[in-house]
PDB file of C-alpha atoms in Angstrom:
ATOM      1  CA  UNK A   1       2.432   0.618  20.129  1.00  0.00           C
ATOM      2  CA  UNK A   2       4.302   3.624  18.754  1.00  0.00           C
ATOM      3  CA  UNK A   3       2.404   5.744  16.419  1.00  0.00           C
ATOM      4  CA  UNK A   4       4.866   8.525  14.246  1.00  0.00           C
ATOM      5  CA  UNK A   5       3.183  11.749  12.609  1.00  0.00           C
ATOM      6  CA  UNK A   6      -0.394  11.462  13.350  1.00  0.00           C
ATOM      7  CA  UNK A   7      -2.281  13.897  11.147  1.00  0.00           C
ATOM      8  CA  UNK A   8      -3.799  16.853  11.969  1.00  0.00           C
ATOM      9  CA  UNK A   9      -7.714  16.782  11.876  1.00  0.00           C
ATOM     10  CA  UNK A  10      -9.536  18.905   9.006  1.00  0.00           C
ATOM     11  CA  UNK A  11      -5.587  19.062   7.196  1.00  0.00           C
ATOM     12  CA  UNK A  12      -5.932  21.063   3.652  1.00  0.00           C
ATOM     13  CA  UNK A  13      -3.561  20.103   1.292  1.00  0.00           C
ATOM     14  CA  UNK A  14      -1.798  22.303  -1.807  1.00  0.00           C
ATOM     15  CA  UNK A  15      -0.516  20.310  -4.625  1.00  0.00           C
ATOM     16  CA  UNK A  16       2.979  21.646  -4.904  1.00  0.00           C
ATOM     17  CA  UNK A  17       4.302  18.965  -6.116  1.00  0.00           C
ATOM     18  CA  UNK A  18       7.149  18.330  -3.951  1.00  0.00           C
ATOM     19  CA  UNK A  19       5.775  14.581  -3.174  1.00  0.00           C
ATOM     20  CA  UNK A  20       5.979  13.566  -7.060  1.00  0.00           C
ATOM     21  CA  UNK A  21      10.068  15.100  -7.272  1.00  0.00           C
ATOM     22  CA  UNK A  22      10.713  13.288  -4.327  1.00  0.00           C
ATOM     23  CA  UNK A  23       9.355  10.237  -5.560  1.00  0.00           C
ATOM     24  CA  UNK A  24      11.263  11.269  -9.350  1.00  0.00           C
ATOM     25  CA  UNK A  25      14.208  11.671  -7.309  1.00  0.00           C
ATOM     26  CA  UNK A  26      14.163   8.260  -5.617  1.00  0.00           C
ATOM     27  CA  UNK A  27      13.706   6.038  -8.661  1.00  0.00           C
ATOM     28  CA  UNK A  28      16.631   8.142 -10.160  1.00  0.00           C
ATOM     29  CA  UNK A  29      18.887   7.920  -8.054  1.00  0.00           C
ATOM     30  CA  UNK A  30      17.486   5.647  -4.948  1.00  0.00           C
ATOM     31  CA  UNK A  31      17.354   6.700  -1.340  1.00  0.00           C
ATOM     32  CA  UNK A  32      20.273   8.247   0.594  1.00  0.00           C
ATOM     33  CA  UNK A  33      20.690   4.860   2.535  1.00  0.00           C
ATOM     34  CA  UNK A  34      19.771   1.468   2.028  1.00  0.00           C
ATOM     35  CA  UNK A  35      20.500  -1.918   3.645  1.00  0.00           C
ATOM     36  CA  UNK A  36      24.135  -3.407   3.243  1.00  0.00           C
ATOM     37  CA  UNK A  37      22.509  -5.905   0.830  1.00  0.00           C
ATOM     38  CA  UNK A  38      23.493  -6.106  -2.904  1.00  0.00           C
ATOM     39  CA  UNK A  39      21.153  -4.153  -5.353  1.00  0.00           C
ATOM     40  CA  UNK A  40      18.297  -4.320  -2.189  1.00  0.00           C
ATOM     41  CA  UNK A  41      16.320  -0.976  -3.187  1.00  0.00           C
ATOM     42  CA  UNK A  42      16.195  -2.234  -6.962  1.00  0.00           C
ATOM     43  CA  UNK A  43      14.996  -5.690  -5.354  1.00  0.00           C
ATOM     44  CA  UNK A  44      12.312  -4.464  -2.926  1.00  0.00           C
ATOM     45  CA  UNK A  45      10.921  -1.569  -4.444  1.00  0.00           C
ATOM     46  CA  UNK A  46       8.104  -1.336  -6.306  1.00  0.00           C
ATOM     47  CA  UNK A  47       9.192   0.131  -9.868  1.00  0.00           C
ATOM     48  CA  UNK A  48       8.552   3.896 -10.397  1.00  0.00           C
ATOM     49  CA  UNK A  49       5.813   2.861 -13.401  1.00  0.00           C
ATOM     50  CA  UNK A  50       3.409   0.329 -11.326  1.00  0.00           C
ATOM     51  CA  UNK A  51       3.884   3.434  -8.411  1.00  0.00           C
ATOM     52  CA  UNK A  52       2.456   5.326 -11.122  1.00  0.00           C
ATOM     53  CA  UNK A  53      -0.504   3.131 -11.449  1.00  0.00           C
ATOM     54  CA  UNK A  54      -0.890   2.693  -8.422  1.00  0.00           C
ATOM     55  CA  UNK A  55      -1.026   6.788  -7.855  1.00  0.00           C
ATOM     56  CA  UNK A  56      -3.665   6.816 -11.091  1.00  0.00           C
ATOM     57  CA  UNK A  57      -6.384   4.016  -9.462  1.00  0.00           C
ATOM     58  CA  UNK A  58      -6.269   5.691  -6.245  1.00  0.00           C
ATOM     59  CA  UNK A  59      -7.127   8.604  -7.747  1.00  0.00           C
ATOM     60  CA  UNK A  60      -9.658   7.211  -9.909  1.00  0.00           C
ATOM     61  CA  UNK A  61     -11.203   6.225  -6.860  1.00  0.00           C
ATOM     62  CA  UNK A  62     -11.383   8.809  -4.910  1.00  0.00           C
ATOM     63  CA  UNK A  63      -9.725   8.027  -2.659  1.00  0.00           C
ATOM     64  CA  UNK A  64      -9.538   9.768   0.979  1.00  0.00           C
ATOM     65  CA  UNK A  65      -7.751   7.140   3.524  1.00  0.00           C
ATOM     66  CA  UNK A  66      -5.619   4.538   2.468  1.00  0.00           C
ATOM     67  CA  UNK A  67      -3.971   1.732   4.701  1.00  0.00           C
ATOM     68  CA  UNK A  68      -0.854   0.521   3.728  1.00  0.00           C
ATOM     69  CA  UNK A  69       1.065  -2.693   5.456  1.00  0.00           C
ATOM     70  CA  UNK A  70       5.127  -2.143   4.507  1.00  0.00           C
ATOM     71  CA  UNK A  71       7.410   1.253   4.080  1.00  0.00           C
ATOM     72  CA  UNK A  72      10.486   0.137   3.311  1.00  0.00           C
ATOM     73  CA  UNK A  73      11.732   2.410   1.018  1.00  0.00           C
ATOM     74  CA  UNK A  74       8.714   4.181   0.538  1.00  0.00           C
ATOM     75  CA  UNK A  75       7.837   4.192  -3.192  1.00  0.00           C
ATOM     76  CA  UNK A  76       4.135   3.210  -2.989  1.00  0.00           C
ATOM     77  CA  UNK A  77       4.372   5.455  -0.053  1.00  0.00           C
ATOM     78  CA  UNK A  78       5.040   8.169  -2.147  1.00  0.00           C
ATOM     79  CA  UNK A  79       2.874   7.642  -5.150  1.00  0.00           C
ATOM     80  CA  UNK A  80      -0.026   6.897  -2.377  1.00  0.00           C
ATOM     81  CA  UNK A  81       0.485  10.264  -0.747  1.00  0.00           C
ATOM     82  CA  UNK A  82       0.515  12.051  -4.353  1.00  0.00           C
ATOM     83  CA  UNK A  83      -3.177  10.846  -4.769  1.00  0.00           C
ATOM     84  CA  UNK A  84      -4.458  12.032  -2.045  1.00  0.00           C
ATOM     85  CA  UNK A  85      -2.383  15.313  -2.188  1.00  0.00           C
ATOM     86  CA  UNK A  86      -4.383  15.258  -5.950  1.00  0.00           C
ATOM     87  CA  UNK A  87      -7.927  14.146  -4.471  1.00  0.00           C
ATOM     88  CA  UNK A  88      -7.361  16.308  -1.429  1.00  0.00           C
ATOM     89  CA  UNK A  89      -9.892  15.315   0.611  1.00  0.00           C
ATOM     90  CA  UNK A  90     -10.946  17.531   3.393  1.00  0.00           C
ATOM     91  CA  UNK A  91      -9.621  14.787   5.824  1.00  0.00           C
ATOM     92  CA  UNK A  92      -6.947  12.843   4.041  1.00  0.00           C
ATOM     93  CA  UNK A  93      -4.909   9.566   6.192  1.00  0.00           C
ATOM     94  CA  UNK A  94      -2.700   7.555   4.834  1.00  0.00           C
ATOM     95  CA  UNK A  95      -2.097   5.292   7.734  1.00  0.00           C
ATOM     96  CA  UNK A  96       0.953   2.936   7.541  1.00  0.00           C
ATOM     97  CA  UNK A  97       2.179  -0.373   8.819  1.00  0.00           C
ATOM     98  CA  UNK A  98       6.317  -1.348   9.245  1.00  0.00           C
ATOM     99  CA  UNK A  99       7.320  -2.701  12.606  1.00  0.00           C
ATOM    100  CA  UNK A 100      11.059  -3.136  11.156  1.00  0.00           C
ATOM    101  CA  UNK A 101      11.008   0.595   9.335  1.00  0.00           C
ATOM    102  CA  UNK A 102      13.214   1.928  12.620  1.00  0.00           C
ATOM    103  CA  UNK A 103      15.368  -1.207  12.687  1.00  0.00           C
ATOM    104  CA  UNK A 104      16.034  -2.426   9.493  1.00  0.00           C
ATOM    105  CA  UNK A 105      15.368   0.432   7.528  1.00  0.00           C
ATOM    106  CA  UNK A 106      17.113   3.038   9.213  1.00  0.00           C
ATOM    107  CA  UNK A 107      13.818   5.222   8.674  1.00  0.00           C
ATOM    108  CA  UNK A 108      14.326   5.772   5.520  1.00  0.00           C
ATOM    109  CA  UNK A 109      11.523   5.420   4.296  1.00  0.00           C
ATOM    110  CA  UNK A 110       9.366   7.569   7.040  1.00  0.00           C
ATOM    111  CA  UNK A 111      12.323  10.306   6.328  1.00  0.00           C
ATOM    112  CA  UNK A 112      11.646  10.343   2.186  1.00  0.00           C
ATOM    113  CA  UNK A 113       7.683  11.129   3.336  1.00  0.00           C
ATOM    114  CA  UNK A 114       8.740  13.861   5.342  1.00  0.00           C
ATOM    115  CA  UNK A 115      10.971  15.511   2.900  1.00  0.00           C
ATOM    116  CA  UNK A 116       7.933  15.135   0.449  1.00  0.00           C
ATOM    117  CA  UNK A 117       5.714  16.839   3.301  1.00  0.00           C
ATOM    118  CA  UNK A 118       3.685  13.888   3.706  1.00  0.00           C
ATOM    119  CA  UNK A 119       4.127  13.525   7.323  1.00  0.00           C
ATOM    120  CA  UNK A 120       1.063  16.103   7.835  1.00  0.00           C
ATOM    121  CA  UNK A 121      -1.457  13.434   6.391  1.00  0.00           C
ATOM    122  CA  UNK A 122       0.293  10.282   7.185  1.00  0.00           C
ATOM    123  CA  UNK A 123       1.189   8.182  10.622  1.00  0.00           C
ATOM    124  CA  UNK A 124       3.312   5.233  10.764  1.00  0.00           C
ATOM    125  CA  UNK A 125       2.347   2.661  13.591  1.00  0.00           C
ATOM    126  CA  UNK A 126       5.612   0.434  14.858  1.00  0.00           C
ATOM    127  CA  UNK A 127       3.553  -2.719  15.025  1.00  0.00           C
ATOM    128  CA  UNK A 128       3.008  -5.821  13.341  1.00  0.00           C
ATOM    129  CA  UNK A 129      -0.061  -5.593  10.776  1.00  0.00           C
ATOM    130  CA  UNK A 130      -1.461  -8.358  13.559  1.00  0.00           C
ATOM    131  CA  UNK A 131      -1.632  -6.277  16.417  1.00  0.00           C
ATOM    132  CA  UNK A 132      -2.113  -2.941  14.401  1.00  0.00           C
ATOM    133  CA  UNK A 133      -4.977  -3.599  12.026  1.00  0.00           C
ATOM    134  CA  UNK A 134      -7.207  -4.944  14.810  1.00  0.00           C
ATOM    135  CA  UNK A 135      -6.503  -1.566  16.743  1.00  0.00           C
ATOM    136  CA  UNK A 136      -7.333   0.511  13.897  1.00  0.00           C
ATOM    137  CA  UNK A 137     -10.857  -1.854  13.572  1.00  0.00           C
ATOM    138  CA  UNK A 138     -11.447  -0.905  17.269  1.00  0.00           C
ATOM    139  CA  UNK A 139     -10.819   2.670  16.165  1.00  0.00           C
ATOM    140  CA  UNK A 140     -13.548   2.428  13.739  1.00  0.00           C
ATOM    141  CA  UNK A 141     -11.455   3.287  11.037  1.00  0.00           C
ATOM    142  CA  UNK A 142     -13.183   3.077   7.456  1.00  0.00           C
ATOM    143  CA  UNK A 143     -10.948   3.078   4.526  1.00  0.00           C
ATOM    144  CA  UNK A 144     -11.571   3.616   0.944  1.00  0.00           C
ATOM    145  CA  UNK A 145      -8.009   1.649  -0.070  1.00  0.00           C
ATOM    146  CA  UNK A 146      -5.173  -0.635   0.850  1.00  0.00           C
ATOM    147  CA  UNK A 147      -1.719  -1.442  -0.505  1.00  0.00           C
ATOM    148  CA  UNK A 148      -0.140  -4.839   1.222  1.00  0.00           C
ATOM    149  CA  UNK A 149       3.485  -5.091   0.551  1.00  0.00           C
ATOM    150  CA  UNK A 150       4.930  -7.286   3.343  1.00  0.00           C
ATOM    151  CA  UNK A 151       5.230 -10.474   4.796  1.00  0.00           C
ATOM    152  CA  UNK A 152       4.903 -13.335   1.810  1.00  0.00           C
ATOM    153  CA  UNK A 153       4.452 -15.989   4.273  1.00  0.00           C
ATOM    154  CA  UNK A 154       0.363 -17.366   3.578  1.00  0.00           C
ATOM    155  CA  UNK A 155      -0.845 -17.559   7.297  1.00  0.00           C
ATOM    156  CA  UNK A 156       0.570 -13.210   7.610  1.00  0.00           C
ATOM    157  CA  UNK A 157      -0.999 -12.391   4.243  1.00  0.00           C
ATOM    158  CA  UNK A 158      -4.257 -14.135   5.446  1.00  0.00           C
ATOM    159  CA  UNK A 159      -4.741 -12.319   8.394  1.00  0.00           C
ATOM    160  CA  UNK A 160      -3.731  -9.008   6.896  1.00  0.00           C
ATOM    161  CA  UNK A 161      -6.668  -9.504   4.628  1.00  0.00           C
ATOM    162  CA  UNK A 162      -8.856 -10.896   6.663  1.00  0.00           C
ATOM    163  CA  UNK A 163      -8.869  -7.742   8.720  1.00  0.00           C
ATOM    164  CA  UNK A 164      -8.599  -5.411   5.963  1.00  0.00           C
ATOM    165  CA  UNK A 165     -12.005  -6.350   4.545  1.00  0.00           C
ATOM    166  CA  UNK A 166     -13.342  -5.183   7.733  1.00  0.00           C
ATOM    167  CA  UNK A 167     -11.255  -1.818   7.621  1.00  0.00           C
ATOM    168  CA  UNK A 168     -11.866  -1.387   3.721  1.00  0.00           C
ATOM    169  CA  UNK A 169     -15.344   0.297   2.931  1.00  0.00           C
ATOM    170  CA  UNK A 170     -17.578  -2.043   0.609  1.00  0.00           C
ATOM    171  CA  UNK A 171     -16.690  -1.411  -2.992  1.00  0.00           C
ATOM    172  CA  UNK A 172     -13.088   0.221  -2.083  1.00  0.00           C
ATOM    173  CA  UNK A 173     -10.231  -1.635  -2.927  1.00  0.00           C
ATOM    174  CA  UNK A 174      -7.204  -3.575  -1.349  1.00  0.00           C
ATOM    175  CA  UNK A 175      -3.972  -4.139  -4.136  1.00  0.00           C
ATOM    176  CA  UNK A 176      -1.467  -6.887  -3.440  1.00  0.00           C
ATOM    177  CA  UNK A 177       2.016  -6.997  -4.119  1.00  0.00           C
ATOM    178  CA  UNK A 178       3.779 -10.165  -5.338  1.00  0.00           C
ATOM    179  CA  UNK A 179       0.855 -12.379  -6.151  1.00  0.00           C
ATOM    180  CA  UNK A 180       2.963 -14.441  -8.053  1.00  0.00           C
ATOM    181  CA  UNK A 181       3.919 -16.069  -4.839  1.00  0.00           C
ATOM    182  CA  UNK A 182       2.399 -19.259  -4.381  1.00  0.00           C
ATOM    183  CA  UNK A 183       2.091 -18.637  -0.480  1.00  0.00           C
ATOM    184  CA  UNK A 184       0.197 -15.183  -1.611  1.00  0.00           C
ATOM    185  CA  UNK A 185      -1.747 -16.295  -4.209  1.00  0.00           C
ATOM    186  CA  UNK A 186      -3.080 -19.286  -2.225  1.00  0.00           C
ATOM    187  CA  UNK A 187      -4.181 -16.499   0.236  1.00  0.00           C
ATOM    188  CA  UNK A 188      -5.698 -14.975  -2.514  1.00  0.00           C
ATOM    189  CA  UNK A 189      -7.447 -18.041  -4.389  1.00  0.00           C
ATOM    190  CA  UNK A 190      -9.223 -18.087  -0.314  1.00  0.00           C
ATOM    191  CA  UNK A 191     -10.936 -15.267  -0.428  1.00  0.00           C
ATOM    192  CA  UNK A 192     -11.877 -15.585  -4.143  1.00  0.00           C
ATOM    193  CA  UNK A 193     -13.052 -18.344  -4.207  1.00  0.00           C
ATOM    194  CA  UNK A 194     -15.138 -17.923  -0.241  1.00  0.00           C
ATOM    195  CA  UNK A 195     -15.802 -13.844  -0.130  1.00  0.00           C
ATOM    196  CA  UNK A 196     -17.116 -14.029  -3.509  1.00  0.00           C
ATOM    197  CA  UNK A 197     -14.185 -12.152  -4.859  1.00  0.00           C
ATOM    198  CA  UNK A 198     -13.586 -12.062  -8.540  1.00  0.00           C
ATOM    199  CA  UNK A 199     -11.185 -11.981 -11.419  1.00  0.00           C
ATOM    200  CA  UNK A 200     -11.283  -8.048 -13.130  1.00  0.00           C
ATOM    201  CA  UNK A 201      -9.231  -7.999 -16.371  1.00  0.00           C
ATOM    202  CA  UNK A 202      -5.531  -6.373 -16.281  1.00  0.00           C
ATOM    203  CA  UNK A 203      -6.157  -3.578 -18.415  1.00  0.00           C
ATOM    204  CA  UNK A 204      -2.350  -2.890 -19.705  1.00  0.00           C
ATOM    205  CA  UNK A 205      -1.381  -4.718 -22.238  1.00  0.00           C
ATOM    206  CA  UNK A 206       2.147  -5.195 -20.689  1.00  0.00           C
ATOM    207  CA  UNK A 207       0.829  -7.593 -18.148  1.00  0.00           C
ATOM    208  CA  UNK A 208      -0.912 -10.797 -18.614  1.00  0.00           C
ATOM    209  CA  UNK A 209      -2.487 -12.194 -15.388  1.00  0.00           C
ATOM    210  CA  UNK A 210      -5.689 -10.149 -14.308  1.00  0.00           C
ATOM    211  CA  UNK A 211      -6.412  -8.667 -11.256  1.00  0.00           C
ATOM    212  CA  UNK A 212      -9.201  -9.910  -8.301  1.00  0.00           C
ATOM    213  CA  UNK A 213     -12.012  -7.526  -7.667  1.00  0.00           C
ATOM    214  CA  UNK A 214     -15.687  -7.394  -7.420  1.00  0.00           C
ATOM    215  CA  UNK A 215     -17.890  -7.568 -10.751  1.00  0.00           C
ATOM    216  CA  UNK A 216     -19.123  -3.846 -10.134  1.00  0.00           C
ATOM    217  CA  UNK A 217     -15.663  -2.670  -9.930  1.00  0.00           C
ATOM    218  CA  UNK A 218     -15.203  -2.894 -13.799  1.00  0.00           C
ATOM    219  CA  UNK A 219     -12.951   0.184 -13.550  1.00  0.00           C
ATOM    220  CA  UNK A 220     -10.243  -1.548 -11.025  1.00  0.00           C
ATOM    221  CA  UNK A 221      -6.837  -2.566 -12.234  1.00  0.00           C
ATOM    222  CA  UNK A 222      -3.801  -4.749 -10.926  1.00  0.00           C
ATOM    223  CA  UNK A 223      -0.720  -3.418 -10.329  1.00  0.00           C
ATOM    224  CA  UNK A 224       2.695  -4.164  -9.864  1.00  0.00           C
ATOM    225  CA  UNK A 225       6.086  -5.627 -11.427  1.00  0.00           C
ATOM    226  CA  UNK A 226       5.572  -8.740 -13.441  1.00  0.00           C
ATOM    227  CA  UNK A 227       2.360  -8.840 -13.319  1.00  0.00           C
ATOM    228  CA  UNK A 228       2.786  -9.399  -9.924  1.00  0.00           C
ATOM    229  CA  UNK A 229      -0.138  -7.840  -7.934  1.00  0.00           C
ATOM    230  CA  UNK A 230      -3.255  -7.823  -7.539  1.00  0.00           C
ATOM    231  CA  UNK A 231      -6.641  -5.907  -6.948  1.00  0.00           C
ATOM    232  CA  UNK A 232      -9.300  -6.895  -4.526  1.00  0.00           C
ATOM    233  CA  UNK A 233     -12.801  -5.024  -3.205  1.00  0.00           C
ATOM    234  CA  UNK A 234     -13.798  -5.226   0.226  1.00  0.00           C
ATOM    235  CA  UNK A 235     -16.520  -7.875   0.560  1.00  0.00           C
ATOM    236  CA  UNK A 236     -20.040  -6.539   0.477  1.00  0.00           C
TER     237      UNK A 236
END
Protein backbone atom coordinates (compact mmCIF):
# COMPACT_ATOMS: atom_id res chain seq x y z
CA UNK A 1 0.00 0.00 0.00
CA UNK A 2 1.42 3.42 -0.86
CA UNK A 3 1.19 5.95 1.80
CA UNK A 4 1.96 9.95 0.43
CA UNK A 5 3.02 12.75 3.06
CA UNK A 6 2.98 11.08 6.32
CA UNK A 7 3.06 13.72 9.04
CA UNK A 8 5.62 14.62 11.12
CA UNK A 9 5.14 13.59 14.87
CA UNK A 10 4.55 16.53 17.53
CA UNK A 11 3.80 18.99 14.02
CA UNK A 12 2.81 22.73 15.33
CA UNK A 13 0.73 24.44 13.13
CA UNK A 14 0.38 28.56 12.40
CA UNK A 15 -2.87 29.65 11.04
CA UNK A 16 -1.76 31.64 8.06
CA UNK A 17 -4.40 31.15 6.29
CA UNK A 18 -3.12 29.94 3.11
CA UNK A 19 -5.44 26.61 3.38
CA UNK A 20 -8.80 28.81 3.45
CA UNK A 21 -7.45 31.04 -0.06
CA UNK A 22 -6.69 27.93 -1.52
CA UNK A 23 -9.88 26.50 -0.82
CA UNK A 24 -11.53 30.40 -1.89
CA UNK A 25 -9.57 29.97 -4.88
CA UNK A 26 -10.89 26.56 -5.92
CA UNK A 27 -14.62 27.20 -5.63
CA UNK A 28 -13.84 30.41 -7.71
CA UNK A 29 -12.35 29.35 -10.21
CA UNK A 30 -12.02 25.29 -9.85
CA UNK A 31 -8.81 23.33 -9.94
CA UNK A 32 -6.09 23.71 -12.60
CA UNK A 33 -7.18 20.25 -14.11
CA UNK A 34 -10.08 18.20 -14.01
CA UNK A 35 -11.36 15.06 -15.77
CA UNK A 36 -12.37 15.36 -19.58
CA UNK A 37 -15.98 15.06 -18.32
CA UNK A 38 -18.58 17.88 -18.82
CA UNK A 39 -19.06 20.27 -15.76
CA UNK A 40 -17.29 17.13 -13.49
CA UNK A 41 -15.73 19.46 -10.62
CA UNK A 42 -19.23 21.34 -10.31
CA UNK A 43 -20.76 17.65 -10.24
CA UNK A 44 -18.47 15.97 -7.68
CA UNK A 45 -17.53 18.54 -5.42
CA UNK A 46 -18.90 19.28 -2.42
CA UNK A 47 -20.16 23.07 -2.62
CA UNK A 48 -17.85 25.70 -0.99
CA UNK A 49 -20.91 26.46 1.77
CA UNK A 50 -21.56 22.71 3.17
CA UNK A 51 -17.27 22.73 3.10
CA UNK A 52 -17.89 25.51 5.31
CA UNK A 53 -19.98 23.55 7.64
CA UNK A 54 -18.27 20.99 7.50
CA UNK A 55 -14.93 23.17 8.58
CA UNK A 56 -17.36 24.81 11.55
CA UNK A 57 -18.54 21.11 13.24
CA UNK A 58 -15.12 19.90 13.12
CA UNK A 59 -14.12 22.62 14.87
CA UNK A 60 -16.84 22.61 17.24
CA UNK A 61 -15.62 19.37 18.07
CA UNK A 62 -12.44 19.58 18.63
CA UNK A 63 -11.31 17.90 16.54
CA UNK A 64 -7.55 16.45 16.31
CA UNK A 65 -7.55 13.41 13.60
CA UNK A 66 -9.96 13.07 11.05
CA UNK A 67 -10.32 10.10 8.47
CA UNK A 68 -11.56 10.86 5.31
CA UNK A 69 -12.53 8.07 2.43
CA UNK A 70 -12.40 10.19 -1.20
CA UNK A 71 -10.01 13.28 -2.48
CA UNK A 72 -11.05 13.94 -5.61
CA UNK A 73 -10.85 17.38 -5.93
CA UNK A 74 -10.17 18.06 -2.53
CA UNK A 75 -12.79 20.51 -1.19
CA UNK A 76 -13.72 18.75 2.09
CA UNK A 77 -10.06 18.14 2.03
CA UNK A 78 -9.46 21.57 2.35
CA UNK A 79 -12.09 22.81 4.69
CA UNK A 80 -11.02 19.56 6.92
CA UNK A 81 -7.42 20.68 7.06
CA UNK A 82 -8.58 24.43 7.95
CA UNK A 83 -10.08 22.97 11.25
CA UNK A 84 -7.49 21.43 12.41
CA UNK A 85 -5.01 24.19 11.26
CA UNK A 86 -7.80 26.33 13.66
CA UNK A 87 -7.94 23.61 16.59
CA UNK A 88 -4.24 22.95 16.18
CA UNK A 89 -3.81 20.17 18.09
CA UNK A 90 -0.41 19.31 19.29
CA UNK A 91 -0.62 16.16 17.01
CA UNK A 92 -2.99 16.91 14.19
CA UNK A 93 -3.71 13.80 11.13
CA UNK A 94 -5.88 14.08 8.69
CA UNK A 95 -5.49 10.70 7.16
CA UNK A 96 -7.04 10.15 3.67
CA UNK A 97 -8.45 7.43 1.50
CA UNK A 98 -8.48 7.61 -2.77
CA UNK A 99 -7.07 4.59 -4.52
CA UNK A 100 -8.02 6.35 -8.02
CA UNK A 101 -6.56 10.04 -6.80
CA UNK A 102 -3.14 9.12 -9.01
CA UNK A 103 -5.17 7.64 -11.87
CA UNK A 104 -8.17 9.33 -12.39
CA UNK A 105 -7.50 12.40 -10.78
CA UNK A 106 -4.29 13.33 -12.02
CA UNK A 107 -3.39 14.23 -8.25
CA UNK A 108 -5.09 16.99 -8.18
CA UNK A 109 -6.45 16.90 -5.41
CA UNK A 110 -3.22 15.73 -3.17
CA UNK A 111 -1.44 18.78 -5.23
CA UNK A 112 -4.30 21.60 -4.02
CA UNK A 113 -3.32 20.22 -0.17
CA UNK A 114 0.13 20.81 -0.77
CA UNK A 115 -0.13 24.23 -2.17
CA UNK A 116 -2.36 24.94 0.97
CA UNK A 117 0.61 23.38 3.15
CA UNK A 118 -1.45 20.66 4.30
CA UNK A 119 0.79 17.94 3.31
CA UNK A 120 2.72 18.41 6.82
CA UNK A 121 -0.44 17.06 8.76
CA UNK A 122 -2.02 14.94 6.19
CA UNK A 123 -1.11 11.36 4.35
CA UNK A 124 -2.95 9.93 1.56
CA UNK A 125 -2.98 5.99 1.46
CA UNK A 126 -3.42 4.52 -2.40
CA UNK A 127 -5.79 1.83 -1.23
CA UNK A 128 -9.24 0.91 -1.26
CA UNK A 129 -11.12 2.08 2.08
CA UNK A 130 -11.36 -2.07 2.36
CA UNK A 131 -7.92 -2.83 2.66
CA UNK A 132 -6.92 0.63 4.23
CA UNK A 133 -9.29 1.15 7.13
CA UNK A 134 -8.57 -2.31 8.56
CA UNK A 135 -4.74 -1.35 8.47
CA UNK A 136 -5.25 1.81 10.17
CA UNK A 137 -7.52 -0.42 13.00
CA UNK A 138 -4.37 -2.62 13.31
CA UNK A 139 -2.47 0.63 13.75
CA UNK A 140 -4.56 1.49 16.63
CA UNK A 141 -5.58 4.54 15.19
CA UNK A 142 -8.34 6.52 17.27
CA UNK A 143 -10.12 9.23 15.52
CA UNK A 144 -12.23 11.99 16.73
CA UNK A 145 -14.01 12.41 12.95
CA UNK A 146 -14.77 11.04 9.54
CA UNK A 147 -15.95 12.42 6.21
CA UNK A 148 -17.09 9.42 3.61
CA UNK A 149 -17.39 10.71 0.16
CA UNK A 150 -16.94 7.68 -2.14
CA UNK A 151 -18.23 4.67 -3.42
CA UNK A 152 -22.38 4.89 -3.43
CA UNK A 153 -22.67 1.30 -3.99
CA UNK A 154 -24.53 -0.17 -0.32
CA UNK A 155 -22.24 -3.30 0.30
CA UNK A 156 -18.74 -0.36 -0.01
CA UNK A 157 -20.59 2.17 2.14
CA UNK A 158 -21.35 -0.68 4.67
CA UNK A 159 -18.07 -1.77 5.20
CA UNK A 160 -16.59 1.70 5.26
CA UNK A 161 -18.77 2.23 8.25
CA UNK A 162 -18.60 -0.71 9.73
CA UNK A 163 -14.91 -0.17 10.26
CA UNK A 164 -15.08 3.38 10.95
CA UNK A 165 -17.05 2.89 14.17
CA UNK A 166 -14.15 0.99 15.32
CA UNK A 167 -11.59 3.78 14.18
CA UNK A 168 -14.00 6.70 15.39
CA UNK A 169 -13.64 7.42 19.25
CA UNK A 170 -17.14 7.00 21.12
CA UNK A 171 -19.05 10.23 20.90
CA UNK A 172 -16.90 11.58 17.74
CA UNK A 173 -18.55 11.76 14.64
CA UNK A 174 -18.60 10.19 11.05
CA UNK A 175 -20.60 12.70 8.18
CA UNK A 176 -21.88 11.10 4.99
CA UNK A 177 -22.09 12.45 1.71
CA UNK A 178 -25.06 11.77 -0.61
CA UNK A 179 -27.49 10.15 1.75
CA UNK A 180 -30.09 10.76 -0.53
CA UNK A 181 -28.98 7.66 -2.29
CA UNK A 182 -31.13 4.88 -1.69
CA UNK A 183 -28.05 2.39 -1.75
CA UNK A 184 -26.49 4.91 1.08
CA UNK A 185 -29.26 5.55 3.01
CA UNK A 186 -30.20 1.85 3.27
CA UNK A 187 -26.61 1.57 4.70
CA UNK A 188 -27.52 4.12 6.90
CA UNK A 189 -31.19 3.04 8.06
CA UNK A 190 -28.61 -0.40 9.21
CA UNK A 191 -26.81 1.04 11.57
CA UNK A 192 -29.66 3.25 12.89
CA UNK A 193 -31.82 1.22 13.34
CA UNK A 194 -29.00 -1.92 14.92
CA UNK A 195 -26.03 0.43 16.56
CA UNK A 196 -28.59 2.40 18.22
CA UNK A 197 -27.88 5.35 16.06
CA UNK A 198 -30.26 8.22 16.00
CA UNK A 199 -31.94 10.98 14.10
CA UNK A 200 -30.26 14.71 15.40
CA UNK A 201 -32.24 17.62 13.88
CA UNK A 202 -30.65 19.59 10.72
CA UNK A 203 -30.13 22.75 12.31
CA UNK A 204 -30.15 25.13 9.00
CA UNK A 205 -33.11 26.04 7.95
CA UNK A 206 -32.07 25.56 4.24
CA UNK A 207 -32.20 21.85 4.57
CA UNK A 208 -35.01 19.66 5.50
CA UNK A 209 -33.97 16.03 6.23
CA UNK A 210 -32.06 15.71 9.67
CA UNK A 211 -28.97 14.27 10.33
CA UNK A 212 -28.12 10.60 12.30
CA UNK A 213 -26.23 10.92 15.51
CA UNK A 214 -26.31 9.85 19.03
CA UNK A 215 -28.92 11.54 21.54
CA UNK A 216 -25.91 13.16 23.57
CA UNK A 217 -24.59 14.69 20.52
CA UNK A 218 -27.35 17.45 20.54
CA UNK A 219 -24.73 19.84 19.12
CA UNK A 220 -24.01 17.64 15.75
CA UNK A 221 -25.25 18.77 12.39
CA UNK A 222 -25.66 17.24 8.76
CA UNK A 223 -23.99 18.48 6.06
CA UNK A 224 -23.89 18.58 2.54
CA UNK A 225 -25.69 19.68 -0.87
CA UNK A 226 -29.37 18.99 -0.89
CA UNK A 227 -29.67 17.98 2.15
CA UNK A 228 -27.72 15.29 1.15
CA UNK A 229 -25.51 14.08 4.08
CA UNK A 230 -25.52 12.98 7.02
CA UNK A 231 -24.05 12.87 10.67
CA UNK A 232 -23.37 9.79 12.65
CA UNK A 233 -21.45 9.10 16.30
CA UNK A 234 -19.35 6.24 16.75
CA UNK A 235 -21.30 3.57 18.65
CA UNK A 236 -20.72 3.55 22.37
Amino acid sequence: MELLGEPEVGVQIAAFGIERVVRRRLAQDGPPWTRDREADFETVTVPERDCDQLRDLLISEGAQTVVEVGLAYASSALAIGEALVTVNPPRPRHVIIDPFQERDWSNAGWGLLRAAGLDSIASLMLAPSSIALPQLIAEGLAADAAFVDSSHRFHEVFVDLYFLRKIVRPGGLIVIDDAWAPSVLTAVHYYERNLGWTVVPDPRPWRARGCLGHGQLASAAGIGPAADQTTLPAQR
